[in-house]
PDB file of C-alpha atoms in Angstrom:
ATOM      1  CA  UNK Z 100    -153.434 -83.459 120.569  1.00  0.00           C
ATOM      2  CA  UNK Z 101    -154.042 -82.923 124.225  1.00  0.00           C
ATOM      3  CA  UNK Z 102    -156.639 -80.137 125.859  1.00  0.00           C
ATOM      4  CA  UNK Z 103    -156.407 -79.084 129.482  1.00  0.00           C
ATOM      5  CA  UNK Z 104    -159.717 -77.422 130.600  1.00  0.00           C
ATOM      6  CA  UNK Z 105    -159.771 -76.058 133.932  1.00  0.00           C
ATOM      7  CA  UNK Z 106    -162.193 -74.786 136.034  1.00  0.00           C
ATOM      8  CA  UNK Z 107    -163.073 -70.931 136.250  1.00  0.00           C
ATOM      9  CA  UNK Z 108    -161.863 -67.922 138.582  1.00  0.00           C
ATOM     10  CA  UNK Z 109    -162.130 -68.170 142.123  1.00  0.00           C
ATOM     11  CA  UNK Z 110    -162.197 -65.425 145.097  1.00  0.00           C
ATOM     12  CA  UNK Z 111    -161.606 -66.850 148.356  1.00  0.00           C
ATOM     13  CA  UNK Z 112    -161.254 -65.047 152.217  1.00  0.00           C
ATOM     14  CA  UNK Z 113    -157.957 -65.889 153.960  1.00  0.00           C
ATOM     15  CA  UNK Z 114    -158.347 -68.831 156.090  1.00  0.00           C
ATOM     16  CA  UNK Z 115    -160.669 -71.153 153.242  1.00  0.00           C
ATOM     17  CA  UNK Z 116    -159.967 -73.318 150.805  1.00  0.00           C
ATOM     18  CA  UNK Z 117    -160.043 -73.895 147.725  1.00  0.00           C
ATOM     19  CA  UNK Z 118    -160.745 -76.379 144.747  1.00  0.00           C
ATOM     20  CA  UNK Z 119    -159.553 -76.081 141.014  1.00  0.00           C
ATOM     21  CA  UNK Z 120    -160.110 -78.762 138.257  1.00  0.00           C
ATOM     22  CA  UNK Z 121    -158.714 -79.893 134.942  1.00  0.00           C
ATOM     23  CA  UNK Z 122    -159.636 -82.078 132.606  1.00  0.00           C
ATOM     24  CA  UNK Z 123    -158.098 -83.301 130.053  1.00  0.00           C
ATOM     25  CA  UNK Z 124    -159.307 -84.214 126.451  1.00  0.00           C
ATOM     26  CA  UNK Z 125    -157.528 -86.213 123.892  1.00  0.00           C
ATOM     27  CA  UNK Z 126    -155.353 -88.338 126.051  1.00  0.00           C
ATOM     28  CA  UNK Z 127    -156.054 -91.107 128.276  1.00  0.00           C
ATOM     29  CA  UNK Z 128    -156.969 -89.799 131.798  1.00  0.00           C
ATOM     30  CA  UNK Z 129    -155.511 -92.739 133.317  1.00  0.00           C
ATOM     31  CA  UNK Z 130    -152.207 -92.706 132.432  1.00  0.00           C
ATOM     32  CA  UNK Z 131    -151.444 -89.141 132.277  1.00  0.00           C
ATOM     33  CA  UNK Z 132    -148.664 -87.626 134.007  1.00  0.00           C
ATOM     34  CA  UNK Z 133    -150.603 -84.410 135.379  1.00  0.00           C
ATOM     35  CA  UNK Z 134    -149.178 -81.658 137.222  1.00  0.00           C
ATOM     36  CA  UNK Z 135    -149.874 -78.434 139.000  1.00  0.00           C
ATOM     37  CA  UNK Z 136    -148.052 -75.396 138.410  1.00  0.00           C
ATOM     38  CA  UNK Z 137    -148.895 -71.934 139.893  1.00  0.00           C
ATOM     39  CA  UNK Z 138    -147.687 -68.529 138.853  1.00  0.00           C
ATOM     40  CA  UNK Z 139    -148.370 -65.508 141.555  1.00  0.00           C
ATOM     41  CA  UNK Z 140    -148.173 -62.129 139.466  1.00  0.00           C
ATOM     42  CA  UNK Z 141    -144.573 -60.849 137.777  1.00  0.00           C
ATOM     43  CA  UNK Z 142    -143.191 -64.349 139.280  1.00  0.00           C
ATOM     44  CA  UNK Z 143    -141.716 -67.550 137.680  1.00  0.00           C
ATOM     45  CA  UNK Z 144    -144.131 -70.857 137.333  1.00  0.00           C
ATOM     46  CA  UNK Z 145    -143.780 -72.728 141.160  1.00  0.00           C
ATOM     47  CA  UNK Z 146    -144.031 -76.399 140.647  1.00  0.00           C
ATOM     48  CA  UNK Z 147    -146.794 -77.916 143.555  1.00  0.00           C
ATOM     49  CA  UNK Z 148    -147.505 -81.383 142.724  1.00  0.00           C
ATOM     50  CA  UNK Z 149    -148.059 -84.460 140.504  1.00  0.00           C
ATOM     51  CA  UNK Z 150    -150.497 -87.400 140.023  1.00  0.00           C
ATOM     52  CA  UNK Z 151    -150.405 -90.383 137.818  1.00  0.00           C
ATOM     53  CA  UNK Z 152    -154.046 -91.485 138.067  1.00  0.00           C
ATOM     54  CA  UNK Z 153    -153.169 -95.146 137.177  1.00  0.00           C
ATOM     55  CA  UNK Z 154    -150.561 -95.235 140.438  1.00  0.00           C
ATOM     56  CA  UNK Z 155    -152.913 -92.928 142.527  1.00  0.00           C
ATOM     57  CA  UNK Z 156    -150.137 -91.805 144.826  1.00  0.00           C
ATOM     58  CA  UNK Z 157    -149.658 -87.886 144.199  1.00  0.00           C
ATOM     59  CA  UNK Z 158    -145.945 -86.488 144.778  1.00  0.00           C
ATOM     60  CA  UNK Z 159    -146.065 -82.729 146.272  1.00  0.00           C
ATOM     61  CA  UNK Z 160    -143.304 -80.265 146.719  1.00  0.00           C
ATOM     62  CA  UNK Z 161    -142.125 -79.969 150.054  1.00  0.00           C
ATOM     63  CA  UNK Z 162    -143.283 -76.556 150.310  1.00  0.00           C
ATOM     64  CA  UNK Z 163    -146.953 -77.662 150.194  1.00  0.00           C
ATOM     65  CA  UNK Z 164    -147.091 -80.235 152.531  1.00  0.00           C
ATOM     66  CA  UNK Z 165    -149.898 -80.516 154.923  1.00  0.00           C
ATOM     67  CA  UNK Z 166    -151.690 -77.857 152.913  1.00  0.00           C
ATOM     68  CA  UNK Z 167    -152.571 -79.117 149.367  1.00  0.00           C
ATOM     69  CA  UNK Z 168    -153.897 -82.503 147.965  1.00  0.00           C
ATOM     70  CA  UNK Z 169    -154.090 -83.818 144.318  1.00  0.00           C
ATOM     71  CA  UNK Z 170    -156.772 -85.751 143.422  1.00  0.00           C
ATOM     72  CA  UNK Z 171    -158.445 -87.843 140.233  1.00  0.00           C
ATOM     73  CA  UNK Z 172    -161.558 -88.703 139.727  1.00  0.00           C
ATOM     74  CA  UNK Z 173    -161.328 -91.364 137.047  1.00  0.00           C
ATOM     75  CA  UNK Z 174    -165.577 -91.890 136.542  1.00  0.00           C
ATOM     76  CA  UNK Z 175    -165.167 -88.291 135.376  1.00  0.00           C
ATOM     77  CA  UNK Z 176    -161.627 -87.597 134.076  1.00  0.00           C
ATOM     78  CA  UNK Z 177    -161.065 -84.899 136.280  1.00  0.00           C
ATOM     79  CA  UNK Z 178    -157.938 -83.663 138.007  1.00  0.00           C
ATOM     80  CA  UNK Z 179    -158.061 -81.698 141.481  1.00  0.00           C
ATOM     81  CA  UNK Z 180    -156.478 -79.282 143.307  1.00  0.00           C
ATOM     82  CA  UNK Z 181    -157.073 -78.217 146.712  1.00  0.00           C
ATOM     83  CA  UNK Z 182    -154.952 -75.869 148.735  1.00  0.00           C
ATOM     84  CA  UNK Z 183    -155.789 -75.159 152.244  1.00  0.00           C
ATOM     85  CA  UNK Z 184    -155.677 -72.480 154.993  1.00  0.00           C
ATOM     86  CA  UNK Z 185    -155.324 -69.786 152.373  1.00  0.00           C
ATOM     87  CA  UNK Z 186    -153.135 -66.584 152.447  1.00  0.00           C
ATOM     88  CA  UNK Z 187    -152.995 -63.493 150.318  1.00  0.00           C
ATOM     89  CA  UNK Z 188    -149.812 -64.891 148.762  1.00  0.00           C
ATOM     90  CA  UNK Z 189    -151.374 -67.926 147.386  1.00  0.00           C
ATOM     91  CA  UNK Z 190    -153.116 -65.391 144.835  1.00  0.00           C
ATOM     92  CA  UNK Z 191    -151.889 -66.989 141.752  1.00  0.00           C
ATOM     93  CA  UNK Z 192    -152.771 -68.133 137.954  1.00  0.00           C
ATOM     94  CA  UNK Z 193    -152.421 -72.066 139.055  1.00  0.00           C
ATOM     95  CA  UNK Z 194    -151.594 -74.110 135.944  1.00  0.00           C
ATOM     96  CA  UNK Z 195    -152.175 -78.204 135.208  1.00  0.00           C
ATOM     97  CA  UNK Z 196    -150.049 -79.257 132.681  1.00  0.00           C
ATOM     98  CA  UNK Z 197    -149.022 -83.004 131.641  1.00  0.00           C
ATOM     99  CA  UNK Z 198    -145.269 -83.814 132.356  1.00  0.00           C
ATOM    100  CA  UNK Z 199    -144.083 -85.666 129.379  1.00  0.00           C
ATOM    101  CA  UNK Z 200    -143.166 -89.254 130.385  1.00  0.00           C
ATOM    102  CA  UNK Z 201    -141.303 -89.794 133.509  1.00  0.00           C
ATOM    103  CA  UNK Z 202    -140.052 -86.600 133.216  1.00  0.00           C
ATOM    104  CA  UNK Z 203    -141.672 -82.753 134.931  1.00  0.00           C
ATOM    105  CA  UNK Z 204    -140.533 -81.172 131.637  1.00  0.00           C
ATOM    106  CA  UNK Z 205    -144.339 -80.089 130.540  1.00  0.00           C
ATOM    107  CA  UNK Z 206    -145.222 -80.146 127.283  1.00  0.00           C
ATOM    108  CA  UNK Z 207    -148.881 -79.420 127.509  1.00  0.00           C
ATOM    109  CA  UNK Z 208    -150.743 -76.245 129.595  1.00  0.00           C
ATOM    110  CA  UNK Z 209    -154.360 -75.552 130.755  1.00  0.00           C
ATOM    111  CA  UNK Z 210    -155.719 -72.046 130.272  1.00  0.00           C
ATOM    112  CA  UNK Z 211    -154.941 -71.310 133.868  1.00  0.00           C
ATOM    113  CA  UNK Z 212    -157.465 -70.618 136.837  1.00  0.00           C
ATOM    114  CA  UNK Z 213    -157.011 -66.919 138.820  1.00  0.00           C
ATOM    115  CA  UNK Z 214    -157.078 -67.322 142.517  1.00  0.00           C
ATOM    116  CA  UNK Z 215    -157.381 -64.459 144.421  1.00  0.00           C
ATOM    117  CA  UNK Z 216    -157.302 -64.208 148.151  1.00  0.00           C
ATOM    118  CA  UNK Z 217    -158.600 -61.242 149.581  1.00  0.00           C
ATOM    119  CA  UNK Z 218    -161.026 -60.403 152.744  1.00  0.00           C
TER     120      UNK Z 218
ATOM    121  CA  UNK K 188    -133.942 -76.580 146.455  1.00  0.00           C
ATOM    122  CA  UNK K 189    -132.402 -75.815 142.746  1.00  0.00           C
ATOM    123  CA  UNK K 190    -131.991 -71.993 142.649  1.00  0.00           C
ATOM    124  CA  UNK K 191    -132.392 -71.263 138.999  1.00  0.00           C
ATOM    125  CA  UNK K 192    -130.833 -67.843 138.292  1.00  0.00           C
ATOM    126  CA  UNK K 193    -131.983 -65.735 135.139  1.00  0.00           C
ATOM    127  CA  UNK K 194    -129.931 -63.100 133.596  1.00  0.00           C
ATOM    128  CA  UNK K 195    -130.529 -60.065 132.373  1.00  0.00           C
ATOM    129  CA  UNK K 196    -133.908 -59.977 133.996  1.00  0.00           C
ATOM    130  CA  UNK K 197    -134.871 -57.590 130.601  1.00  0.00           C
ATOM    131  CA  UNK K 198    -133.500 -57.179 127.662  1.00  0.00           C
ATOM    132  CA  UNK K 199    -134.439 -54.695 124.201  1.00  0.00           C
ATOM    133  CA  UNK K 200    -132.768 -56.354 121.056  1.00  0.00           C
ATOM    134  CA  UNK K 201    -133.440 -54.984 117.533  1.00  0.00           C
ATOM    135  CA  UNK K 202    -135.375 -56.965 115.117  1.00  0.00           C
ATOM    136  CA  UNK K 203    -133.309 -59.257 112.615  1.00  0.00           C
ATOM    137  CA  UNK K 204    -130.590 -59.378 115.622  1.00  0.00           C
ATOM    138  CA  UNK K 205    -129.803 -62.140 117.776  1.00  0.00           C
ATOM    139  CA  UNK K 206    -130.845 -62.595 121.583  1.00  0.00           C
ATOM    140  CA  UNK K 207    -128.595 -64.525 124.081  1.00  0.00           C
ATOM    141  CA  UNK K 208    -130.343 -65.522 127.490  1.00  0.00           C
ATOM    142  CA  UNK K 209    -128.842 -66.999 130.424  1.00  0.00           C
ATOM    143  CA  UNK K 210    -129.601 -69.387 133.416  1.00  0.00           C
ATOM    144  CA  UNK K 211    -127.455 -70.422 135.784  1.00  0.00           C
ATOM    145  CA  UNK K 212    -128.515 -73.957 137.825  1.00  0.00           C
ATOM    146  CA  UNK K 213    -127.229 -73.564 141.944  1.00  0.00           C
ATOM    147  CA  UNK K 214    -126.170 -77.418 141.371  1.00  0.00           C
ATOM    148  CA  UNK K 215    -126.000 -79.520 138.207  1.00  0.00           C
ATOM    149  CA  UNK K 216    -128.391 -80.607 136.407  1.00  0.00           C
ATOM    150  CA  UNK K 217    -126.277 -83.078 134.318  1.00  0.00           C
ATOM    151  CA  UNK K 218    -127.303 -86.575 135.436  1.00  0.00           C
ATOM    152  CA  UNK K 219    -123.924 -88.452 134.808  1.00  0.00           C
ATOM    153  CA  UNK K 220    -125.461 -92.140 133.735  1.00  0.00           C
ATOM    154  CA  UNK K 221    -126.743 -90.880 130.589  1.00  0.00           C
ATOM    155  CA  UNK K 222    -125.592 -87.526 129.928  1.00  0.00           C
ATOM    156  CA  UNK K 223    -128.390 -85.245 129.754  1.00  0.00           C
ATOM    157  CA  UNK K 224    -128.991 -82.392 131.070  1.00  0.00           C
ATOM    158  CA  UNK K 225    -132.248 -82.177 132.887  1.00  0.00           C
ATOM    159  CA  UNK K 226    -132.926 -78.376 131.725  1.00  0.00           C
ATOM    160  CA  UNK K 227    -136.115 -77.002 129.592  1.00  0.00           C
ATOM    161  CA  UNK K 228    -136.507 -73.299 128.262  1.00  0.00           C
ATOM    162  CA  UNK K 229    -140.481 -72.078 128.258  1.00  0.00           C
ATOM    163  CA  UNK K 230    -141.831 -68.786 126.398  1.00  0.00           C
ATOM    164  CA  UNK K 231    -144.912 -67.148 127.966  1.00  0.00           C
ATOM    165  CA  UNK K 232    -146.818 -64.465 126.319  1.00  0.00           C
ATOM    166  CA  UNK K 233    -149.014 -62.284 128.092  1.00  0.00           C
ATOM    167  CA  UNK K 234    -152.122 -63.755 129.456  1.00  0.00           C
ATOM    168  CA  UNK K 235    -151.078 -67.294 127.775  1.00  0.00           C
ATOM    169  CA  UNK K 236    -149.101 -70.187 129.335  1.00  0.00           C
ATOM    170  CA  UNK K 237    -145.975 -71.218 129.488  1.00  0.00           C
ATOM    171  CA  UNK K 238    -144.799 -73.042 126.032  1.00  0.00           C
ATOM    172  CA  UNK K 239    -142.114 -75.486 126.050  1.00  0.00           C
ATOM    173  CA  UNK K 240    -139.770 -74.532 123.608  1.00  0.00           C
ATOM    174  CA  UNK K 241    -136.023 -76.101 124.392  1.00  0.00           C
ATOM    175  CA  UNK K 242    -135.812 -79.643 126.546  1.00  0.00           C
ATOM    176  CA  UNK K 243    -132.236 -81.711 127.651  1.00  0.00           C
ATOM    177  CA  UNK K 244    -131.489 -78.211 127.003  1.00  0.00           C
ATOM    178  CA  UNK K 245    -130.519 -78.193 123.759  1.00  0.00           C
ATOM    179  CA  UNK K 246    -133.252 -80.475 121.929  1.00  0.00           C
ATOM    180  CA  UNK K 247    -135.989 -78.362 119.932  1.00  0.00           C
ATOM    181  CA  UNK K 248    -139.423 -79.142 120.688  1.00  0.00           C
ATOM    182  CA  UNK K 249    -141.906 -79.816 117.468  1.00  0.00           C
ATOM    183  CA  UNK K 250    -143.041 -77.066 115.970  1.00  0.00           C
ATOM    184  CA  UNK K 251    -140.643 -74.570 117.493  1.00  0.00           C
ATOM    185  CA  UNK K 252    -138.516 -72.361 115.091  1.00  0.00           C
ATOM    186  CA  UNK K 253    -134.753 -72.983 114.132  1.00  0.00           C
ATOM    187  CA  UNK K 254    -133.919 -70.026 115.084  1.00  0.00           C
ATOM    188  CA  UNK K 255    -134.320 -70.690 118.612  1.00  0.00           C
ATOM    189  CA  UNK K 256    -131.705 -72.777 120.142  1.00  0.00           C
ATOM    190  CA  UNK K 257    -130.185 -73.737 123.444  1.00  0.00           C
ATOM    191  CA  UNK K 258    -126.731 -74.525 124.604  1.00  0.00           C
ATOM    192  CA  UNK K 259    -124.447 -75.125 127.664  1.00  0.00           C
ATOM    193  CA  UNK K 260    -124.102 -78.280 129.997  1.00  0.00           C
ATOM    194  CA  UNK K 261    -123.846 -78.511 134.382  1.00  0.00           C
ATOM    195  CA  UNK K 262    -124.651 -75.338 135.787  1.00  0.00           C
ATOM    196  CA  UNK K 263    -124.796 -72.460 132.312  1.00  0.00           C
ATOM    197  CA  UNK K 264    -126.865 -72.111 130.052  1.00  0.00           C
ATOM    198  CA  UNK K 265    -128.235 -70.307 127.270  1.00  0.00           C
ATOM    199  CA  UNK K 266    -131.214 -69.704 125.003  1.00  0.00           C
ATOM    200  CA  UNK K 267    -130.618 -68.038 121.851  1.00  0.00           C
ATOM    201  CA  UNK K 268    -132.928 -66.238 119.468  1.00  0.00           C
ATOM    202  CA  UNK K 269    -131.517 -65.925 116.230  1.00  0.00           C
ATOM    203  CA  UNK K 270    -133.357 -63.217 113.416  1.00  0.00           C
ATOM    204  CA  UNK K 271    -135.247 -62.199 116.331  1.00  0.00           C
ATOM    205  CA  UNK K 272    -139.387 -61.511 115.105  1.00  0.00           C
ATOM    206  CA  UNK K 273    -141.624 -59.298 116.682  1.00  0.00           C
ATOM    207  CA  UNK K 274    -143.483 -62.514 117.910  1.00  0.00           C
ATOM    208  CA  UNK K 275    -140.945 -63.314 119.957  1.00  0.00           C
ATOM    209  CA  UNK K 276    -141.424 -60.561 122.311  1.00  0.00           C
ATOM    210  CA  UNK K 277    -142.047 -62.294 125.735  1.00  0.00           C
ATOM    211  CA  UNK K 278    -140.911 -63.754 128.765  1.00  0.00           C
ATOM    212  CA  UNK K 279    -138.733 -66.482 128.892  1.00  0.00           C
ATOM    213  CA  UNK K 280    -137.824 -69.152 131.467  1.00  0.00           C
ATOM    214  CA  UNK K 281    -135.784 -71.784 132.483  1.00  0.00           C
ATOM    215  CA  UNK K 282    -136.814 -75.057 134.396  1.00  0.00           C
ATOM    216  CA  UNK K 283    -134.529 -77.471 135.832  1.00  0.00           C
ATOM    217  CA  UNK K 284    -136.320 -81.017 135.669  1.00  0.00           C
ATOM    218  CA  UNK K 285    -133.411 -82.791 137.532  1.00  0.00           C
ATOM    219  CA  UNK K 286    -134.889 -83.310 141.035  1.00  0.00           C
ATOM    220  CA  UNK K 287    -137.681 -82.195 143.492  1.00  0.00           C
ATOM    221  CA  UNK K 288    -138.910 -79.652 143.757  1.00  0.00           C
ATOM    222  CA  UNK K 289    -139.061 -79.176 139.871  1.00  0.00           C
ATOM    223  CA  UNK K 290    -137.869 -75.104 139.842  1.00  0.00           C
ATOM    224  CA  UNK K 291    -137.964 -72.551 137.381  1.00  0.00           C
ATOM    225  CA  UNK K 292    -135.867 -69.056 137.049  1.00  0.00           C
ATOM    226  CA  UNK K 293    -137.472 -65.993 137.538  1.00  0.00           C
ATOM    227  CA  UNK K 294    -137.478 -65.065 134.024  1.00  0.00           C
ATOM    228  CA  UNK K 295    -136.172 -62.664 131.195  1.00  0.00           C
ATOM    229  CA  UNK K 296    -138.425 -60.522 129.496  1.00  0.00           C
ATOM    230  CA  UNK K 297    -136.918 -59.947 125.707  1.00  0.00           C
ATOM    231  CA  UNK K 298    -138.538 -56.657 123.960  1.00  0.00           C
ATOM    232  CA  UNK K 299    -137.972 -55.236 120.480  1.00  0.00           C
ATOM    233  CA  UNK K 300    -135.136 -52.314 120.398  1.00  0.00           C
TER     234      UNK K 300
END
């Protein structure tokens, strides 16, 4: 049975960034398909990204580009997020979850991390 | 993009009845070379995450209830909730799976007539 533990509520200014983590428990970190999923409030789940640790090379939705990176630390088993040059609309519940196989169907959820941007 | 399109956006059925939600894909999601179709069905509960309930959107995941079940192929589809429970009340979305960006609908919330 796989656990997704992420990290805890964030408040961030317009302009910064920020950094979320997951880690997982009960799998094996290196071959895990993980993915990011965010959820702004009263809206559908927005797919952002995925990262096979074992390949390294993340894929990100086009919509992201330039502004988010997803990262693994495999000494610690530790998934990242960072989005960049944030807005007020990137206030969010941002999700990992592990996309089963080769396929983003996702089968297994963190708790969720609140990010709120605000000045 | 995949515009995944949700309908009703609400909808108030009385316990013991059935529940029929819809989603509606802007471009197939039936991949031709093995006949699947690349759709998923999620439940989300207030202050919980998504759950996957429905996958090749019409295959049960473990642990989720016959009485949920999912139909339709290409474009339609449909999640139905048979003997609806008062457990069931929630929000419910679609996801296509078929290509990048990976998109979900904007969900229907089902509520107890």
């Amino acid at each position: 049975q796989l656990h997704l533990v992420q990290s805890g509520a964030e408040v961030k200014e317009p302009g910064t960034s920020v950094k979320v983590s997951c880690r997982p428990f009960g799998g094996t970190f290196r071959s895990l398909s993980l993915a990011w999923v965010r959820q702004a409030p009263g809206q559908g789940p927005e797919w952002m990204g995925r990262l096979i640790p074992v390949f390294g090379t993340p894929n990100y939705a086009q919509k992201f580009q330039g502004r988010v990176s997803i990262t693994a630390d495999e000494s610690t088993s530790t998934l990242y997020l960072e989005l960049r040059s944030l807005t007020p609309e990137d206030t969010a519940v941002y999700y990992c979850a592990r996309a089963r196989n080769s396929d983003h169907l996702f089968d297994y959820w963190g708790q969720g991390t609140l990010v709120t941007v605000s000045s | 993009d995949i515009v995944m399109a949700q309908s009703p956006d609400s909808l108030a059925v009385s316990l013991g009845e059935r529940a029929t939600l819809n989603c509606k894909s802007s471009q197939s999601v039936l991949y031709s070379s093995n006949d699947k179709n690349y759709l998923a069905w999620y439940q989300q509960k207030p202050g919980q995450p998504p759950r996957l309930l429905i996958y090749w959107a019409s295959t049960r995941e473990s642990e989720v209830p016959d009485r949920f079940s999912g139909s339709g192929s290409g474009t339609d589809f449909a999640l139905t909730i048979s003997n609806l429970q008062a457990e069931d009340v929630a929000v419910y979305y679609c996801q296509q799976y078929y290509m990048t960006p990976y998109t979900f609908g904007q969900g229907t919330r089902l509520e107890i007539k």
